[in-house]
Each structure stands twice: as structure tokens, then as C-alpha cells.
Short mmCIF file of C-alpha atoms in Angstrom, two decimals:
data_model
loop_
_atom_site.label_atom_id
_atom_site.label_comp_id
_atom_site.label_asym_id
_atom_site.label_seq_id
_atom_site.Cartn_x
_atom_site.Cartn_y
_atom_site.Cartn_z
CA UNK V 145 -0.03 -0.02 -0.06
CA UNK V 146 1.36 3.32 -0.81
CA UNK V 147 2.32 5.75 1.87
CA UNK V 148 1.40 9.35 2.24
CA UNK V 149 2.45 11.49 -0.36
CA UNK V 150 2.97 15.24 -0.56
CA UNK V 151 3.56 17.64 -3.42
CA UNK V 152 5.35 19.59 -4.13
CA UNK V 153 8.64 18.44 -2.04
CA UNK V 154 10.29 21.79 -2.27
CA UNK V 155 8.98 25.48 -2.85
CA UNK V 156 10.30 28.67 -3.00
CA UNK V 157 8.13 31.88 -2.52
CA UNK V 158 8.62 35.52 -1.84
CA UNK V 159 6.89 37.39 1.09
CA UNK V 160 3.46 38.27 0.43
CA UNK V 161 2.70 35.54 -1.99
CA UNK V 162 0.33 32.53 -1.12
CA UNK V 163 1.06 28.98 -1.67
CA UNK V 164 -1.03 25.60 -1.74
CA UNK V 165 0.47 22.51 -0.59
CA UNK V 166 -1.13 19.07 -1.16
CA UNK V 167 -1.40 15.81 0.63
CA UNK V 168 -2.64 12.43 -0.50
CA UNK V 169 -3.28 9.99 2.44
CA UNK V 170 -2.88 6.37 2.71
CA UNK V 171 -5.51 4.59 0.77
CA UNK V 172 -8.62 4.18 2.94
CA UNK V 173 -7.41 6.68 5.46
CA UNK V 174 -10.08 9.44 6.09
CA UNK V 175 -8.28 11.62 8.63
CA UNK V 176 -5.49 14.08 7.52
CA UNK V 177 -3.49 16.25 9.91
CA UNK V 178 -0.94 18.98 9.13
CA UNK V 179 2.12 19.92 10.92
CA UNK V 180 4.54 22.63 10.81
CA UNK V 181 8.35 21.99 11.82
CA UNK V 182 10.80 24.55 12.22
CA UNK V 183 14.04 24.71 14.14
CA UNK V 184 12.87 27.24 16.66
CA UNK V 185 9.36 25.92 17.41
CA UNK V 186 9.76 22.21 16.53
CA UNK V 187 6.79 20.21 15.39
CA UNK V 188 3.44 21.97 15.89
CA UNK V 189 -0.12 20.91 15.02
CA UNK V 190 -1.85 23.03 12.38
CA UNK V 191 -5.15 21.25 11.88
CA UNK V 192 -7.04 18.16 11.09
CA UNK V 193 -9.51 17.10 8.62
CA UNK V 194 -12.14 14.19 8.65
CA UNK V 195 -14.82 13.66 6.06
CA UNK V 196 -14.17 16.90 4.43
CA UNK V 197 -14.66 18.76 8.00
CA UNK V 198 -11.94 20.60 9.93
CA UNK V 199 -12.38 18.97 13.47
CA UNK V 200 -9.41 20.45 15.13
CA UNK V 201 -7.08 23.55 14.74
CA UNK V 202 -3.87 24.44 16.38
CA UNK V 203 -2.78 28.06 17.30
CA UNK V 204 -1.87 29.39 13.98
CA UNK V 205 -3.17 32.78 12.39
CA UNK V 206 -5.83 32.87 10.03
CA UNK V 207 -3.60 32.84 6.92
CA UNK V 208 -3.14 29.16 7.45
CA UNK V 209 -6.08 27.21 6.11
CA UNK V 210 -6.88 23.98 4.69
CA UNK V 211 -9.44 21.73 3.17
CA UNK V 212 -10.22 18.06 2.47
CA UNK V 213 -11.76 16.84 -0.59
CA UNK V 214 -14.33 13.69 -0.82
CA UNK V 215 -11.28 11.46 -1.88
CA UNK V 216 -9.72 12.40 1.40
CA UNK V 217 -6.91 14.38 -0.36
CA UNK V 218 -6.08 17.51 1.55
CA UNK V 219 -4.63 20.81 0.74
CA UNK V 220 -3.43 23.48 2.84
CA UNK V 221 -2.80 27.16 2.06
CA UNK V 222 -0.79 29.88 3.51
CA UNK V 223 -1.72 33.42 2.35
CA UNK V 224 0.50 36.64 2.66
CA UNK V 225 3.55 34.66 3.36
CA UNK V 226 5.97 35.75 5.97
CA UNK V 227 9.65 34.85 6.42
CA UNK V 228 8.73 32.90 9.62
CA UNK V 229 6.51 30.58 7.51
CA UNK V 230 9.62 28.89 5.99
CA UNK V 231 9.52 25.28 7.38
CA UNK V 232 9.02 21.83 6.74
CA UNK V 233 5.19 21.01 6.53
CA UNK V 234 4.14 17.69 7.28
CA UNK V 235 0.94 15.68 6.41
CA UNK V 236 -0.11 12.59 8.37
CA UNK V 237 -3.14 10.35 7.54
CA UNK V 238 -4.90 7.83 10.00
CA UNK V 239 -7.76 5.37 9.34
CA UNK V 240 -10.68 6.60 10.90
CA UNK V 241 -9.87 9.59 13.11
CA UNK V 242 -11.53 7.96 15.92
CA UNK V 243 -9.86 7.32 19.31
CA UNK V 244 -6.07 6.13 19.46
CA UNK V 245 -4.75 5.86 16.21
CA UNK V 246 -1.33 5.74 14.46
CA UNK V 247 -0.66 8.79 12.47
CA UNK V 248 1.58 8.05 9.20
CA UNK V 249 3.54 10.80 8.03
CA UNK V 250 4.46 11.94 4.39
CA UNK V 251 7.87 13.14 3.51
CA UNK V 252 7.03 16.71 3.75
CA UNK V 253 7.01 19.87 1.79
CA UNK V 254 9.85 22.18 2.56
CA UNK V 255 8.90 25.82 1.97
CA UNK V 256 11.22 28.61 1.72
CA UNK V 257 9.95 32.07 1.91
CA UNK V 258 12.29 34.74 0.63
CA UNK S 89 -2.24 21.15 28.84
CA UNK S 90 -0.43 18.17 27.37
CA UNK S 91 3.28 18.37 26.85
CA UNK S 92 6.46 16.13 26.19
CA UNK S 93 9.80 16.66 27.27
CA UNK S 94 12.82 15.20 25.85
CA UNK S 95 15.60 16.43 28.08
CA UNK S 96 18.63 15.62 25.94
CA UNK S 97 19.00 17.62 22.83
CA UNK S 98 22.00 15.56 21.57
CA UNK S 99 23.45 12.35 22.33
CA UNK S 100 26.53 10.74 21.22
CA UNK S 101 26.77 6.85 21.28
CA UNK S 102 29.48 4.72 19.91
CA UNK S 103 28.44 2.10 17.44
CA UNK S 104 27.57 -1.00 19.15
CA UNK S 105 26.91 0.44 22.52
CA UNK S 106 23.51 0.61 24.23
CA UNK S 107 21.11 3.53 23.80
CA UNK S 108 18.57 4.99 26.16
CA UNK S 109 16.55 8.20 25.00
CA UNK S 110 14.31 9.88 27.68
CA UNK S 111 10.88 11.12 27.34
CA UNK S 112 8.62 12.35 29.78
CA UNK S 113 5.00 13.63 29.29
CA UNK S 114 2.33 15.47 30.92
CA UNK S 115 -1.27 14.35 30.36
CA UNK S 116 -4.43 14.05 32.48
CA UNK S 117 -5.76 11.05 30.74
CA UNK S 118 -4.44 7.74 29.91
CA UNK S 119 -1.79 8.71 27.30
CA UNK S 120 -1.26 7.03 23.89
CA UNK S 121 2.38 7.49 23.35
CA UNK S 122 4.71 7.26 20.17
CA UNK S 123 8.34 7.37 19.12
CA UNK S 124 9.18 8.53 15.45
CA UNK S 125 12.25 8.87 13.82
CA UNK S 126 13.38 11.58 11.36
CA UNK S 127 16.43 11.22 8.98
CA UNK S 128 17.71 14.58 7.54
CA UNK S 129 15.37 16.04 5.12
CA UNK S 130 12.79 13.18 5.69
CA UNK S 131 9.40 12.72 7.14
CA UNK S 132 8.71 10.96 10.29
CA UNK S 133 8.77 7.21 10.51
CA UNK S 134 6.87 5.30 13.29
CA UNK S 135 9.21 3.42 15.54
CA UNK S 136 6.68 2.08 17.97
CA UNK S 137 3.71 2.90 19.96
CA UNK S 138 1.84 2.28 23.18
CA UNK S 139 -1.82 2.44 23.58
CA UNK S 140 -2.51 0.02 26.34
CA UNK S 141 -1.53 -3.37 27.66
CA UNK S 142 2.00 -4.57 28.04
CA UNK S 143 4.06 -1.79 29.08
CA UNK S 144 7.22 -2.88 27.32
CA UNK S 145 6.73 -2.55 23.53
CA UNK S 146 8.85 -3.84 20.71
CA UNK S 147 9.29 -1.59 17.68
CA UNK S 148 10.96 -1.64 14.20
CA UNK S 149 14.83 -1.84 13.79
CA UNK S 150 15.34 -3.44 17.05
CA UNK S 151 13.82 -0.57 19.33
CA UNK S 152 11.80 -0.97 22.35
CA UNK S 153 10.24 1.50 24.84
CA UNK S 154 8.94 1.04 28.42
CA UNK S 155 5.78 2.85 29.52
CA UNK S 156 6.15 3.78 33.25
CA UNK S 157 2.94 5.49 34.50
CA UNK S 158 4.39 6.15 37.93
CA UNK S 159 7.20 8.25 36.37
CA UNK S 160 5.25 9.60 33.30
CA UNK S 161 7.86 8.30 31.18
CA UNK S 162 8.37 6.51 27.91
CA UNK S 163 11.96 5.83 27.44
CA UNK S 164 13.21 4.35 24.08
CA UNK S 165 16.15 1.84 24.18
CA UNK S 166 18.22 -0.11 21.76
CA UNK S 167 20.74 -2.75 22.99
CA UNK S 168 23.15 -2.17 20.20
CA UNK S 169 23.41 0.96 18.12
CA UNK S 170 24.12 0.97 14.32
CA UNK S 171 25.56 3.79 12.48
CA UNK S 172 22.47 4.03 10.23
CA UNK S 173 20.65 4.78 13.70
CA UNK S 174 22.03 8.25 13.59
CA UNK S 175 18.98 10.67 13.13
CA UNK S 176 16.52 12.70 15.22
CA UNK S 177 14.02 10.97 17.56
CA UNK S 178 10.75 12.40 18.61
CA UNK S 179 8.68 11.44 21.33
CA UNK S 180 4.95 12.29 20.94
CA UNK S 181 1.85 11.91 23.03
CA UNK S 182 -1.47 11.57 21.21
CA UNK S 183 -4.47 13.69 22.52
CA UNK S 184 -7.53 11.42 23.06
CA UNK S 185 -10.46 12.22 21.02
CA UNK S 186 -8.49 14.22 18.45
CA UNK S 187 -6.11 13.35 15.67
CA UNK S 188 -3.47 15.54 17.30
CA UNK S 189 0.00 14.69 18.58
CA UNK S 190 1.99 16.80 20.88
CA UNK S 191 5.83 16.27 20.13
CA UNK S 192 8.77 16.62 22.37
CA UNK S 193 11.53 18.68 21.05
CA UNK S 194 13.44 15.68 19.83
CA UNK S 195 16.89 14.10 20.47
CA UNK S 196 19.49 14.15 17.91
CA UNK S 197 21.58 10.87 17.90
CA UNK S 198 25.11 10.82 16.82
CA UNK S 199 26.78 7.73 16.47
CA UNK S 200 30.59 7.48 16.57
CA UNK S 201 32.78 4.66 14.99
#
């Protein structure tokens, strides 16, 4: 079974631009979570989607948004990029999003904001 | 609030020596706990997990971890380290009812010849 895939793997943007990252979960997984990883703040939870609904959101500004499609693929969008948004963005999927489940991570998208 | 502490930022171990990475968590309910490993430029790979039951859990690549409720700890161990184990290791606690992981700051493992 294929793992979690994320596209693109690398991205360079300039301040003020917006960016969209994509995540395809493991086949059959319906929950998708997003995390931001930076050297200063570590791994931080952004949000989680299940059945096209955002169920949980971390402490990030409204510039960070996401969505999930009926096939469970998810996108996250960052508008008005700031230098501090440079990070590795990781997507994780789990089966049903109920109770204690294992999250499986993709390889990440590395975003550099200039 | 949930939190995870990994007190060691860097650890250097000689190849063939044993390894123990420390993890302490703070969580009001019964935790479910994970160890992930990240190689440079890569995503996170699951090493092992604890949900319930036997407090000593076995994982991939010869790793094991022991859940100690009284100490709020979930330390990762390996009896003999290989050079390929050099990576960053993250302990995480899962928040019940949400698909959200709270991670520690990570421990970077260096393996010396």
C-alpha cells in the first residue's frame, strides 16, 4: 500500500505570496492532519480534517487554512507569506480519526520564503 | 495541557553500545505514546507505539520502549546501536479524541565509530 504523498517536495516563494500544498493520504485513511516543523518551534499541529470537515485546529493565524476533498486528499494554503513561514510542512493520515490511532507521515514539503 | 519533554538535545553513542533516549509526558488522561524517527530532510517514521496493555513495547529496527505511569515516562532503548541509527528521534503523546500529536523537541543521535 502506498504511503502518504506530499507535493511539491520543495517550494520557494517570496513574502506576500500565497502557497498551496497537497497531501494524499494512505488509501482508505480518512483523517488528515498537518504539522509545521521549524528549528525554533519544533513540530506544531496545524489542523486536522475528517470527512471534509475541519475538526481540530492548532494555534496558528487565519492565514493558514486547509480543506479536504471527498477522496480524502487534503490541501493547505498559506496566504500573505512571511519569512517565519519557512518550514517543513508535514501531513499525516490515520484510518478513521476515532480514538487512539497511529498517524503515518508523508515526506513533507519544504517551504522557503524569501 | 499536554506536553512532552525530551531532556537530551544531543546524544553521542559509540557504534555497538546501548542507547536510551528519555521522554517524559504530562497528560491528564491515559496517554497513548509514540516514538518517531526522522532522517535529515525526511518525514517521520513510526518506530513504536503504546496504547494499552503490556508496558514494554517492541518496535522496528530493534527498538523498544517502556511505559512507566508512575514516572510519566516512555523511554526508548536499543541494545546495540548501528551507524544507520543516527537521526533525530521524537517522542509524542496523542490527544484522546483528536487526531493531534504533541511532540517533544527531539533528541539528535550521533553515532561514533
